[in-house]
């Protein structure tokens, strides 16, 4: 079993009969869904809300029942991947472009778990820059506002075309290392969210209750003391 599979499978054990479950997106969440599918085949009764078309399709193929997030005010648990997380539980998500749906679904859960391999545990979050979801209409105006504040937003491309999210929006992968906000991620998030056209950022600040990470030394569980 590779590290992502170990983490995804370990997190699946937190899911109990009768639960409403948020399922994340990405290569680690893939293993979570795989294990949940196995457990459903063995008789586990759950209903899930998915964070992306990709995860929905995979879950459905395994016989996992899905609900619309609008029909589920509260989830028992949400399990998702993460791109990077620091010791203060500041996380960056959105490498897979699902940050908007991931944030909405996570916000409805009573308990959130992130699953990852140990490489995601860092002293300082940065990864490849901060994913920021922006409306296509007038996105260059938002880009200019960000640049004026010192951010360096780079439009995400895939196969030579602009990457389009499940919500039909674009993503800026945004360098934030040279802004007036220093390392104040909350101030950056507030600024970005206050910029016309920006819909959501990949900052997930102190939002998770538990991290399940895996690597050479096996599984590490890190509880968030502030939750
Ligand atoms: C998708 C995400 C993913 O959870 C994040 O990119 C981690 O992915 P992976 O498990 O493949 O490393 O935020 O938007």
Coordinates of N, CA and C and ligand atoms in Angstrom, one line a residue:
X1 N 0.8 -1.2 0.0 CA 0.0 0.0 0.0 C 0.9 1.2 0.0
X2 N 0.6 2.2 -0.9 CA 1.4 3.5 -0.8 C 0.8 4.4 0.3
X3 N 1.6 5.5 0.5 CA 1.2 6.4 1.7 C -0.2 7.0 1.5
X4 N -0.5 7.4 0.3 CA -1.8 8.0 0.1 C -3.0 7.0 0.4
X5 N -2.7 5.8 0.0 CA -3.7 4.7 0.2 C -3.8 4.4 1.7
X6 N -2.7 4.4 2.4 CA -2.7 4.1 3.8 C -3.6 5.2 4.5
X7 N -3.3 6.4 4.1 CA -4.1 7.5 4.8 C -5.6 7.5 4.5
X8 N -5.8 7.3 3.2 CA -7.2 7.2 2.8 C -8.0 6.1 3.4
X9 N -7.4 4.9 3.5 CA -8.0 3.8 4.1 C -8.2 4.0 5.6
X10 N -7.2 4.6 6.3 CA -7.3 4.8 7.7 C -8.5 5.8 8.0
X11 N -8.6 6.8 7.2 CA -9.7 7.8 7.4 C -11.1 7.1 7.2
X12 N -11.1 6.2 6.3 CA -12.4 5.5 6.0 C -13.0 4.8 7.2
X13 N -12.1 4.4 8.2 CA -12.5 3.7 9.4 C -13.3 4.7 10.3
X14 N -13.2 6.0 10.1 CA -13.9 6.9 10.9 C -15.4 7.0 10.5
X15 N -15.7 6.4 9.4 CA -17.1 6.5 8.9 C -17.9 5.3 9.4
X16 N -19.0 5.7 10.1 CA -19.8 4.6 10.7 C -21.2 4.5 10.0
X17 N -21.8 3.4 10.3 CA -23.1 3.2 9.8 C -24.1 4.3 10.0
X18 N -24.8 4.7 9.0 CA -25.8 5.8 9.1 C -25.3 7.2 8.9
X19 N -24.0 7.3 8.7 CA -23.4 8.7 8.6 C -23.7 9.3 7.3
X20 N -23.8 10.7 7.3 CA -23.7 11.5 6.1 C -22.3 12.0 6.0
X21 N -21.7 11.7 4.8 CA -20.3 11.8 4.7 C -19.9 12.7 3.5
X22 N -19.0 13.7 3.7 CA -18.5 14.5 2.6 C -17.2 13.8 2.1
X23 N -17.2 13.7 0.8 CA -16.0 13.0 0.2 C -15.2 14.0 -0.7
X24 N -13.9 14.0 -0.5 CA -13.1 15.0 -1.1 C -12.7 14.6 -2.5
X25 N -11.7 15.4 -3.0 CA -11.2 15.2 -4.4 C -9.7 15.1 -4.4
X26 N -9.2 14.3 -5.4 CA -7.7 14.2 -5.5 C -7.3 12.7 -5.4
X27 N -6.0 12.6 -5.5 CA -5.5 11.2 -5.5 C -5.5 10.5 -4.2
X28 N -5.5 11.2 -3.1 CA -5.6 10.6 -1.7 C -7.1 10.3 -1.4
X29 N -8.0 11.3 -1.7 CA -9.4 11.1 -1.5 C -9.9 9.9 -2.4
X30 N -9.2 9.7 -3.5 CA -9.6 8.6 -4.4 C -9.5 7.2 -3.6
X31 N -8.5 7.1 -2.7 CA -8.4 5.9 -1.9 C -9.4 5.8 -0.8
X32 N -9.7 7.0 -0.3 CA -10.8 7.0 0.7 C -12.1 6.5 0.1
X33 N -12.4 7.0 -1.1 CA -13.6 6.5 -1.8 C -13.6 5.0 -2.1
X34 N -12.4 4.6 -2.6 CA -12.2 3.2 -2.9 C -12.5 2.3 -1.7
X35 N -12.0 2.7 -0.5 CA -12.3 1.9 0.7 C -13.7 2.0 1.2
X36 N -14.3 3.2 1.0 CA -15.7 3.4 1.4 C -16.6 2.5 0.4
X37 N -16.2 2.4 -0.8 CA -16.9 1.5 -1.8 C -16.8 0.1 -1.3
X38 N -15.7 -0.3 -0.9 CA -15.5 -1.7 -0.4 C -16.4 -1.9 0.8
X39 N -16.4 -1.0 1.7 CA -17.2 -1.1 3.0 C -18.7 -1.1 2.7
X40 N -19.1 -0.3 1.7 CA -20.5 -0.2 1.3 C -20.9 -1.6 0.7
X41 N -20.0 -2.2 -0.1 CA -20.3 -3.5 -0.7 C -20.5 -4.6 0.4
X42 N -19.8 -4.3 1.6 CA -19.9 -5.2 2.7 C -21.1 -4.9 3.6
X43 N -21.8 -3.9 3.3 CA -23.0 -3.6 4.0 C -23.1 -2.3 4.8
X44 N -22.0 -1.5 4.7 CA -22.1 -0.2 5.4 C -23.1 0.7 4.7
X45 N -24.0 1.3 5.6 CA -25.0 2.2 5.1 C -24.6 3.7 5.3
X46 N -24.3 4.3 4.2 CA -24.0 5.8 4.3 C -24.5 6.5 3.1
X47 N -24.6 7.8 3.2 CA -25.0 8.7 2.1 C -23.9 9.8 2.1
X48 N -23.5 10.1 0.9 CA -22.4 11.0 0.7 C -22.7 12.2 -0.1
X49 N -22.0 13.3 0.2 CA -22.0 14.5 -0.6 C -20.6 14.6 -1.2
X50 N -20.5 14.8 -2.5 CA -19.2 14.8 -3.2 C -18.8 16.3 -3.5
X51 N -17.4 16.4 -3.6 CA -16.9 17.8 -3.9 C -16.4 18.0 -5.3
X52 N -16.7 17.0 -6.2 CA -16.3 17.2 -7.6 C -17.0 16.2 -8.5
X53 N -17.1 16.5 -9.7 CA -17.7 15.6 -10.7 C -16.8 14.3 -10.7
X54 N -15.5 14.4 -10.7 CA -14.6 13.3 -10.7 C -14.9 12.3 -9.5
X55 N -15.0 12.9 -8.3 CA -15.3 12.0 -7.2 C -16.7 11.4 -7.2
X56 N -17.6 12.2 -7.7 CA -19.0 11.7 -7.8 C -19.0 10.5 -8.7
X57 N -18.4 10.6 -9.9 CA -18.4 9.5 -10.9 C -17.8 8.3 -10.3
X58 N -16.6 8.5 -9.6 CA -16.0 7.3 -9.0 C -16.8 6.7 -7.9
X59 N -17.4 7.5 -7.0 CA -18.2 7.0 -5.9 C -19.4 6.2 -6.5
X60 N -20.1 6.8 -7.5 CA -21.2 6.1 -8.1 C -20.9 4.8 -8.7
X61 N -19.7 4.8 -9.3 CA -19.3 3.5 -9.9 C -19.1 2.4 -8.9
X62 N -18.9 2.8 -7.6 CA -18.7 1.8 -6.6 C -20.0 1.6 -5.8
X63 N -21.0 2.2 -6.2 CA -22.3 1.9 -5.5 C -22.6 2.8 -4.3
X64 N -21.8 3.9 -4.2 CA -22.0 4.8 -3.1 C -23.1 5.8 -3.4
X65 N -24.1 5.9 -2.5 CA -25.2 6.8 -2.7 C -24.8 8.2 -2.5
X66 N -25.2 9.1 -3.4 CA -24.8 10.5 -3.3 C -26.0 11.4 -3.2
X67 N -25.8 12.5 -2.4 CA -26.9 13.5 -2.2 C -26.4 14.8 -2.7
X68 N -27.3 15.7 -3.0 CA -26.9 17.1 -3.3 C -26.6 17.9 -2.0
X69 N -25.6 18.6 -2.1 CA -25.2 19.4 -0.8 C -26.4 20.3 -0.4
X70 N -27.2 20.8 -1.3 CA -28.3 21.6 -0.9 C -29.3 20.9 -0.1
X71 N -29.3 19.6 -0.2 CA -30.3 18.8 0.6 C -29.8 18.3 1.9
X72 N -28.5 18.7 2.2 CA -27.9 18.1 3.4 C -27.3 19.3 4.2
X73 N -28.1 19.8 5.2 CA -27.6 21.0 5.9 C -26.3 20.6 6.8
X74 N -26.3 19.4 7.3 CA -25.2 19.1 8.2 C -24.7 17.7 7.8
X75 N -23.4 17.6 7.7 CA -22.7 16.3 7.5 C -22.1 15.8 8.8
X76 N -22.1 14.5 9.0 CA -21.4 14.0 10.2 C -19.9 14.1 10.1
X77 N -19.4 13.9 8.9 CA -17.9 14.0 8.7 C -17.6 14.3 7.3
X78 N -16.5 15.0 7.1 CA -16.0 15.2 5.7 C -14.5 14.9 5.7
X79 N -14.1 14.1 4.6 CA -12.7 13.7 4.5 C -12.2 14.1 3.2
X80 N -11.1 14.8 3.2 CA -10.6 15.4 1.9 C -9.0 15.4 2.0
X81 N -8.4 15.6 0.8 CA -7.0 15.7 0.7 C -6.6 17.2 1.0
X82 N -5.3 17.4 1.0 CA -4.8 18.8 1.2 C -3.4 18.9 0.5
X83 N -3.2 20.1 0.0 CA -1.9 20.3 -0.8 C -0.7 20.5 0.2
X84 N -1.0 21.3 1.2 CA 0.1 21.6 2.2 C -0.6 22.0 3.5
X85 N 0.0 21.7 4.6 CA -0.5 22.1 5.9 C 0.6 22.4 6.8
X86 N 0.5 23.5 7.6 CA 1.6 23.8 8.5 C 1.2 23.4 9.9
X87 N 2.2 23.6 10.9 CA 1.9 23.2 12.3 C 0.7 23.9 12.9
X88 N 0.3 25.1 12.4 CA -0.8 25.8 12.9 C -2.1 25.4 12.2
X89 N -2.1 24.4 11.5 CA -3.3 23.9 10.8 C -3.8 24.8 9.7
X90 N -2.8 25.7 9.2 CA -3.1 26.5 8.0 C -2.9 25.6 6.8
X91 N -3.9 25.4 6.0 CA -3.8 24.5 4.8 C -4.0 25.3 3.5
X92 N -3.5 24.7 2.5 CA -3.8 25.1 1.1 C -4.4 23.9 0.4
X93 N -5.5 24.2 -0.3 CA -6.2 23.2 -1.1 C -6.5 23.8 -2.5
X94 N -6.9 22.9 -3.4 CA -7.3 23.4 -4.7 C -6.3 23.0 -5.8
X95 N -5.4 22.1 -5.4 CA -4.5 21.6 -6.5 C -5.2 20.9 -7.6
X96 N -6.3 20.3 -7.2 CA -7.2 19.6 -8.2 C -8.3 20.5 -8.8
X97 N -8.3 21.8 -8.3 CA -9.3 22.8 -8.8 C -10.6 22.7 -8.2
X98 N -10.8 21.9 -7.1 CA -12.1 21.7 -6.5 C -12.4 22.5 -5.2
X99 N -11.5 23.5 -5.0 CA -11.5 24.2 -3.7 C -12.9 24.8 -3.4
X100 N -13.6 25.3 -4.3 CA -14.9 26.0 -4.0 C -15.9 25.0 -3.4
X101 N -16.1 23.9 -4.1 CA -17.0 22.8 -3.6 C -16.4 22.2 -2.3
X102 N -15.1 22.0 -2.3 CA -14.5 21.5 -1.1 C -14.8 22.3 0.2
X103 N -14.7 23.6 0.0 CA -14.9 24.5 1.1 C -16.4 24.5 1.6
X104 N -17.3 24.5 0.6 CA -18.7 24.5 1.0 C -19.0 23.2 1.7
X105 N -18.6 22.1 1.2 CA -18.9 20.8 1.8 C -18.3 20.7 3.2
X106 N -17.0 21.1 3.3 CA -16.3 21.0 4.6 C -17.0 21.9 5.6
X107 N -17.6 23.0 5.2 CA -18.2 23.9 6.1 C -19.4 23.4 6.7
X108 N -20.0 22.4 6.1 CA -21.3 21.8 6.6 C -21.0 20.6 7.5
X109 N -19.7 20.2 7.7 CA -19.4 19.0 8.4 C -19.1 19.2 9.9
X110 N -19.6 18.3 10.7 CA -19.3 18.4 12.2 C -17.9 18.1 12.5
X111 N -17.3 17.3 11.6 CA -15.9 16.8 11.9 C -15.2 16.7 10.5
X112 N -14.0 17.4 10.4 CA -13.3 17.3 9.2 C -11.9 16.6 9.4
X113 N -11.6 15.8 8.4 CA -10.3 15.1 8.4 C -9.7 15.4 7.0
X114 N -8.3 15.7 7.1 CA -7.5 15.7 5.9 C -6.7 14.5 5.9
X115 N -6.5 14.0 4.7 CA -5.7 12.8 4.4 C -4.6 13.2 3.5
X116 N -3.4 12.7 3.8 CA -2.2 13.1 2.9 C -1.1 12.2 3.2
X117 N -0.1 12.3 2.3 CA 1.2 11.7 2.6 C 2.1 12.7 3.4
X118 N 3.1 12.2 4.0 CA 3.9 13.1 4.9 C 4.5 14.3 4.2
X119 N 4.7 14.3 2.9 CA 5.3 15.4 2.2 C 4.4 16.7 2.3
X120 N 3.2 16.5 2.6 CA 2.3 17.6 2.7 C 2.4 18.4 4.0
X121 N 3.1 17.8 5.0 CA 3.3 18.5 6.3 C 4.5 19.3 6.2
X122 N 4.3 20.6 6.2 CA 5.4 21.6 5.9 C 5.5 22.6 7.1
X123 N 6.6 23.3 7.2 CA 6.8 24.3 8.2 C 6.0 25.6 7.7
X124 N 6.1 25.8 6.4 CA 5.4 27.0 5.8 C 4.7 26.6 4.5
X125 N 3.4 27.1 4.5 CA 2.6 26.7 3.3 C 3.0 27.5 2.1
X126 N 3.1 26.9 1.0 CA 3.2 27.7 -0.3 C 2.9 26.8 -1.5
X127 N 3.3 25.5 -1.5 CA 3.1 24.6 -2.6 C 3.5 25.3 -3.9
X128 N 2.6 25.3 -4.8 CA 2.8 25.9 -6.1 C 2.1 27.2 -6.2
X129 N 1.8 27.8 -5.1 CA 1.1 29.0 -5.1 C -0.3 28.7 -4.6
X130 N -1.1 29.8 -4.4 CA -2.4 29.6 -3.8 C -3.5 29.6 -4.9
X131 N -4.2 28.5 -5.0 CA -5.3 28.5 -6.0 C -6.4 29.4 -5.6
X132 N -6.8 30.3 -6.5 CA -7.9 31.3 -6.3 C -8.9 31.1 -7.4
X133 N -10.2 30.9 -7.1 CA -11.2 30.7 -8.1 C -11.8 32.0 -8.5
X134 N -11.8 32.3 -9.8 CA -12.3 33.6 -10.3 C -13.3 33.4 -11.4
X135 N -14.3 34.3 -11.4 CA -15.3 34.2 -12.5 C -14.6 34.6 -13.8
X136 N -15.0 33.9 -14.9 CA -14.4 34.2 -16.2 C -14.7 35.6 -16.6
X137 N -15.9 36.1 -16.4 CA -16.2 37.4 -16.9 C -15.4 38.4 -16.2
X138 N -14.6 39.1 -16.9 CA -13.8 40.2 -16.3 C -12.6 39.8 -15.5
X139 N -12.2 38.5 -15.7 CA -11.1 38.0 -14.8 C -9.8 38.8 -14.8
X140 N -9.6 39.5 -15.9 CA -8.4 40.3 -16.0 C -8.4 41.5 -15.1
X141 N -9.6 42.0 -14.8 CA -9.8 43.1 -13.8 C -9.3 42.6 -12.4
X142 N -9.8 41.4 -12.1 CA -9.4 40.9 -10.8 C -7.9 40.6 -10.8
X143 N -7.4 40.2 -11.9 CA -5.9 39.9 -12.0 C -5.2 41.2 -11.7
X144 N -5.6 42.3 -12.3 CA -4.9 43.6 -12.1 C -5.0 44.0 -10.6
X145 N -6.1 43.8 -10.0 CA -6.3 44.2 -8.6 C -5.3 43.4 -7.7
X146 N -5.2 42.1 -8.0 CA -4.3 41.3 -7.2 C -2.8 41.7 -7.5
X147 N -2.5 42.0 -8.7 CA -1.1 42.4 -9.1 C -0.8 43.7 -8.4
X148 N -1.7 44.6 -8.3 CA -1.5 45.9 -7.6 C -1.2 45.7 -6.1
X149 N -1.7 44.6 -5.6 CA -1.4 44.4 -4.1 C -0.2 43.5 -3.9
X150 N 0.5 43.2 -5.0 CA 1.7 42.4 -4.9 C 1.6 40.9 -5.1
X151 N 0.4 40.4 -5.3 CA 0.2 39.0 -5.7 C 0.6 38.8 -7.2
X152 N 1.0 37.6 -7.5 CA 1.3 37.3 -8.9 C 0.4 36.1 -9.3
X153 N -0.8 36.5 -9.8 CA -1.7 35.4 -10.2 C -1.4 34.9 -11.6
X154 N -1.3 33.6 -11.7 CA -1.0 32.9 -13.0 C -2.3 32.1 -13.4
X155 N -2.8 32.4 -14.5 CA -4.0 31.6 -14.9 C -3.6 30.1 -15.1
X156 N -4.4 29.3 -14.5 CA -4.1 27.8 -14.6 C -4.5 27.4 -16.0
X157 N -3.6 26.6 -16.7 CA -3.8 26.1 -18.0 C -3.8 24.6 -18.0
X158 N -4.4 24.0 -18.9 CA -4.3 22.5 -19.0 C -4.4 22.2 -20.5
X159 N -3.4 21.5 -21.0 CA -3.3 21.1 -22.4 C -3.5 22.3 -23.3
X160 N -2.8 23.4 -22.9 CA -2.9 24.6 -23.8 C -4.1 25.4 -23.7
X161 N -5.1 25.0 -22.9 CA -6.4 25.7 -22.8 C -6.5 26.2 -21.3
X162 N -7.3 27.2 -21.1 CA -7.5 27.7 -19.8 C -8.3 26.6 -19.0
X163 N -7.8 26.3 -17.8 CA -8.4 25.2 -17.0 C -9.8 25.8 -16.5
X164 N -10.8 25.0 -16.6 CA -12.1 25.4 -16.2 C -12.6 24.5 -15.0
X165 N -13.1 25.1 -13.9 CA -13.5 24.3 -12.8 C -14.9 23.7 -13.0
X166 N -15.3 22.8 -12.1 CA -16.6 22.2 -12.2 C -17.7 23.3 -12.2
X167 N -17.3 24.4 -11.6 CA -18.3 25.5 -11.5 C -18.2 26.5 -12.7
X168 N -17.4 26.1 -13.7 CA -17.3 26.9 -15.0 C -16.5 28.2 -14.7
X169 N -15.6 28.1 -13.7 CA -14.8 29.3 -13.4 C -13.3 29.0 -13.8
X170 N -12.5 30.0 -13.6 CA -11.0 29.9 -13.8 C -10.3 29.8 -12.4
X171 N -9.0 29.4 -12.5 CA -8.2 29.4 -11.3 C -6.9 30.3 -11.6
X172 N -6.6 31.1 -10.6 CA -5.3 31.7 -10.6 C -4.4 31.0 -9.6
X173 N -3.3 30.4 -10.0 CA -2.3 29.9 -9.1 C -1.5 31.1 -8.7
X174 N -1.6 31.5 -7.4 CA -1.2 32.8 -7.0 C 0.0 32.9 -6.1
X175 N 1.1 33.5 -6.6 CA 2.3 33.7 -5.7 C 1.9 34.8 -4.7
X176 N 2.1 34.5 -3.4 CA 1.7 35.5 -2.4 C 2.9 35.9 -1.5
X177 N 4.1 35.6 -2.0 CA 5.3 35.8 -1.2 C 5.8 37.2 -1.1
X178 N 5.2 38.1 -1.9 CA 5.7 39.5 -1.9 C 4.6 40.5 -1.8
X179 N 3.7 40.3 -0.8 CA 2.6 41.3 -0.6 C 2.8 42.0 0.7
X180 N 1.9 43.0 0.9 CA 2.0 43.8 2.1 C 1.5 43.0 3.3
X181 N 0.9 41.8 3.1 CA 0.3 41.1 4.2 C 1.3 40.2 4.9
X182 N 2.5 40.1 4.4 CA 3.5 39.2 5.0 C 3.0 37.8 5.1
X183 N 3.0 37.2 6.3 CA 2.6 35.8 6.4 C 1.2 35.8 7.0
X184 N 0.5 36.9 7.0 CA -0.9 36.9 7.6 C -1.9 36.4 6.5
X185 N -2.0 35.1 6.6 CA -2.9 34.4 5.6 C -4.3 34.8 5.7
X186 N -4.8 35.1 6.9 CA -6.2 35.5 7.1 C -6.4 36.9 6.4
X187 N -5.5 37.8 6.6 CA -5.6 39.1 5.9 C -5.6 38.9 4.4
X188 N -4.7 38.0 3.9 CA -4.7 37.8 2.5 C -6.0 37.2 2.0
X189 N -6.5 36.3 2.7 CA -7.8 35.6 2.3 C -8.9 36.7 2.3
X190 N -8.9 37.6 3.3 CA -9.9 38.6 3.4 C -9.8 39.5 2.2
X191 N -8.6 39.9 1.9 CA -8.4 40.8 0.7 C -8.9 40.2 -0.6
X192 N -8.4 38.9 -0.7 CA -8.8 38.2 -2.0 C -10.3 38.1 -2.1
X193 N -10.9 37.7 -1.0 CA -12.4 37.5 -1.0 C -13.1 38.8 -1.3
X194 N -12.5 39.9 -0.9 CA -13.1 41.2 -1.1 C -12.8 41.8 -2.5
X195 N -12.1 41.1 -3.3 CA -11.8 41.6 -4.7 C -12.9 41.1 -5.6
X196 N -13.5 42.0 -6.3 CA -14.6 41.7 -7.3 C -14.2 40.6 -8.3
X197 N -15.0 39.6 -8.4 CA -14.7 38.5 -9.3 C -14.1 37.3 -8.7
X198 N -13.5 37.5 -7.5 CA -12.9 36.3 -6.8 C -14.0 35.6 -6.0
X199 N -14.1 34.4 -6.3 CA -15.2 33.6 -5.6 C -14.7 32.9 -4.4
X200 N -13.5 32.3 -4.4 CA -13.0 31.6 -3.2 C -11.5 31.4 -3.3
X201 N -10.9 31.2 -2.2 CA -9.4 31.0 -2.2 C -9.2 29.6 -1.6
X202 N -8.0 29.1 -1.9 CA -7.6 27.8 -1.4 C -7.0 27.8 0.0
X203 N -7.1 28.9 0.6 CA -6.7 29.0 2.1 C -7.8 28.3 2.9
X204 N -7.4 27.2 3.6 CA -8.3 26.6 4.5 C -7.6 26.7 5.9
X205 N -8.0 27.8 6.6 CA -7.2 28.2 7.8 C -7.9 27.6 9.0
X206 N -7.2 26.7 9.7 CA -7.7 26.1 10.9 C -9.1 25.5 10.7
X207 N -9.3 24.9 9.6 CA -10.7 24.3 9.4 C -10.8 22.8 9.6
X208 N -9.6 22.2 9.8 CA -9.7 20.7 9.9 C -9.6 20.3 11.4
X209 N -10.2 19.2 11.8 CA -10.1 18.7 13.1 C -9.0 17.7 13.3
X210 N -8.7 17.0 12.2 CA -7.7 15.9 12.3 C -7.0 15.8 11.0
X211 N -5.7 15.5 11.1 CA -4.9 15.2 9.9 C -4.5 13.7 10.0
X212 N -4.7 13.0 9.0 CA -4.2 11.6 8.9 C -3.1 11.6 7.8
X213 N -1.9 11.4 8.2 CA -0.8 11.5 7.2 C -0.1 10.1 7.2
X214 N 0.5 9.7 6.1 CA 1.2 8.4 6.1 C 2.5 8.6 5.3
X215 N 3.4 7.8 5.7 CA 4.8 7.8 5.1 C 5.6 6.6 5.6
X216 N 6.9 6.7 5.4 CA 7.8 5.6 5.8 C 7.5 5.0 7.2
X217 N 7.2 5.9 8.1 CA 7.0 5.5 9.5 C 5.6 5.1 9.8
X218 N 4.8 4.9 8.8 CA 3.4 4.5 9.0 C 2.5 5.7 9.1
X219 N 1.4 5.5 9.9 CA 0.4 6.5 9.9 C 0.6 7.4 11.1
X220 N 0.4 8.7 10.9 CA 0.5 9.7 12.0 C -0.9 10.4 12.0
X221 N -1.4 10.5 13.2 CA -2.7 11.3 13.4 C -2.4 12.5 14.2
X222 N -2.8 13.7 13.7 CA -2.5 14.9 14.4 C -3.9 15.6 14.6
X223 N -4.2 15.7 15.9 CA -5.5 16.4 16.3 C -5.3 17.9 16.4
X224 N -6.2 18.6 15.9 CA -6.2 20.1 16.0 C -6.6 20.5 17.4
X225 N -5.7 21.0 18.2 CA -6.0 21.4 19.6 C -7.0 22.6 19.7
X226 N -7.1 23.3 18.6 CA -7.9 24.5 18.7 C -9.3 24.3 18.2
X227 N -9.7 23.1 18.0 CA -11.1 22.8 17.5 C -11.8 22.0 18.5
Ligands
LIG1 C1 -8.4 19.3 -4.9 C2 -7.6 19.3 -3.6 C3 -6.9 18.1 -3.2 O1 -7.5 17.6 -2.0 C4 -5.5 18.4 -3.0 O2 -5.0 18.9 -4.3 C5 -4.7 17.2 -2.7 O3 -4.6 16.3 -3.7 P1 -3.8 14.9 -3.7 O4 -4.4 14.1 -2.6 O5 -4.0 14.4 -5.1 O6 -2.4 15.2 -3.4 O7 -7.6 20.3 -2.9 O8 -8.9 20.6 -5.2

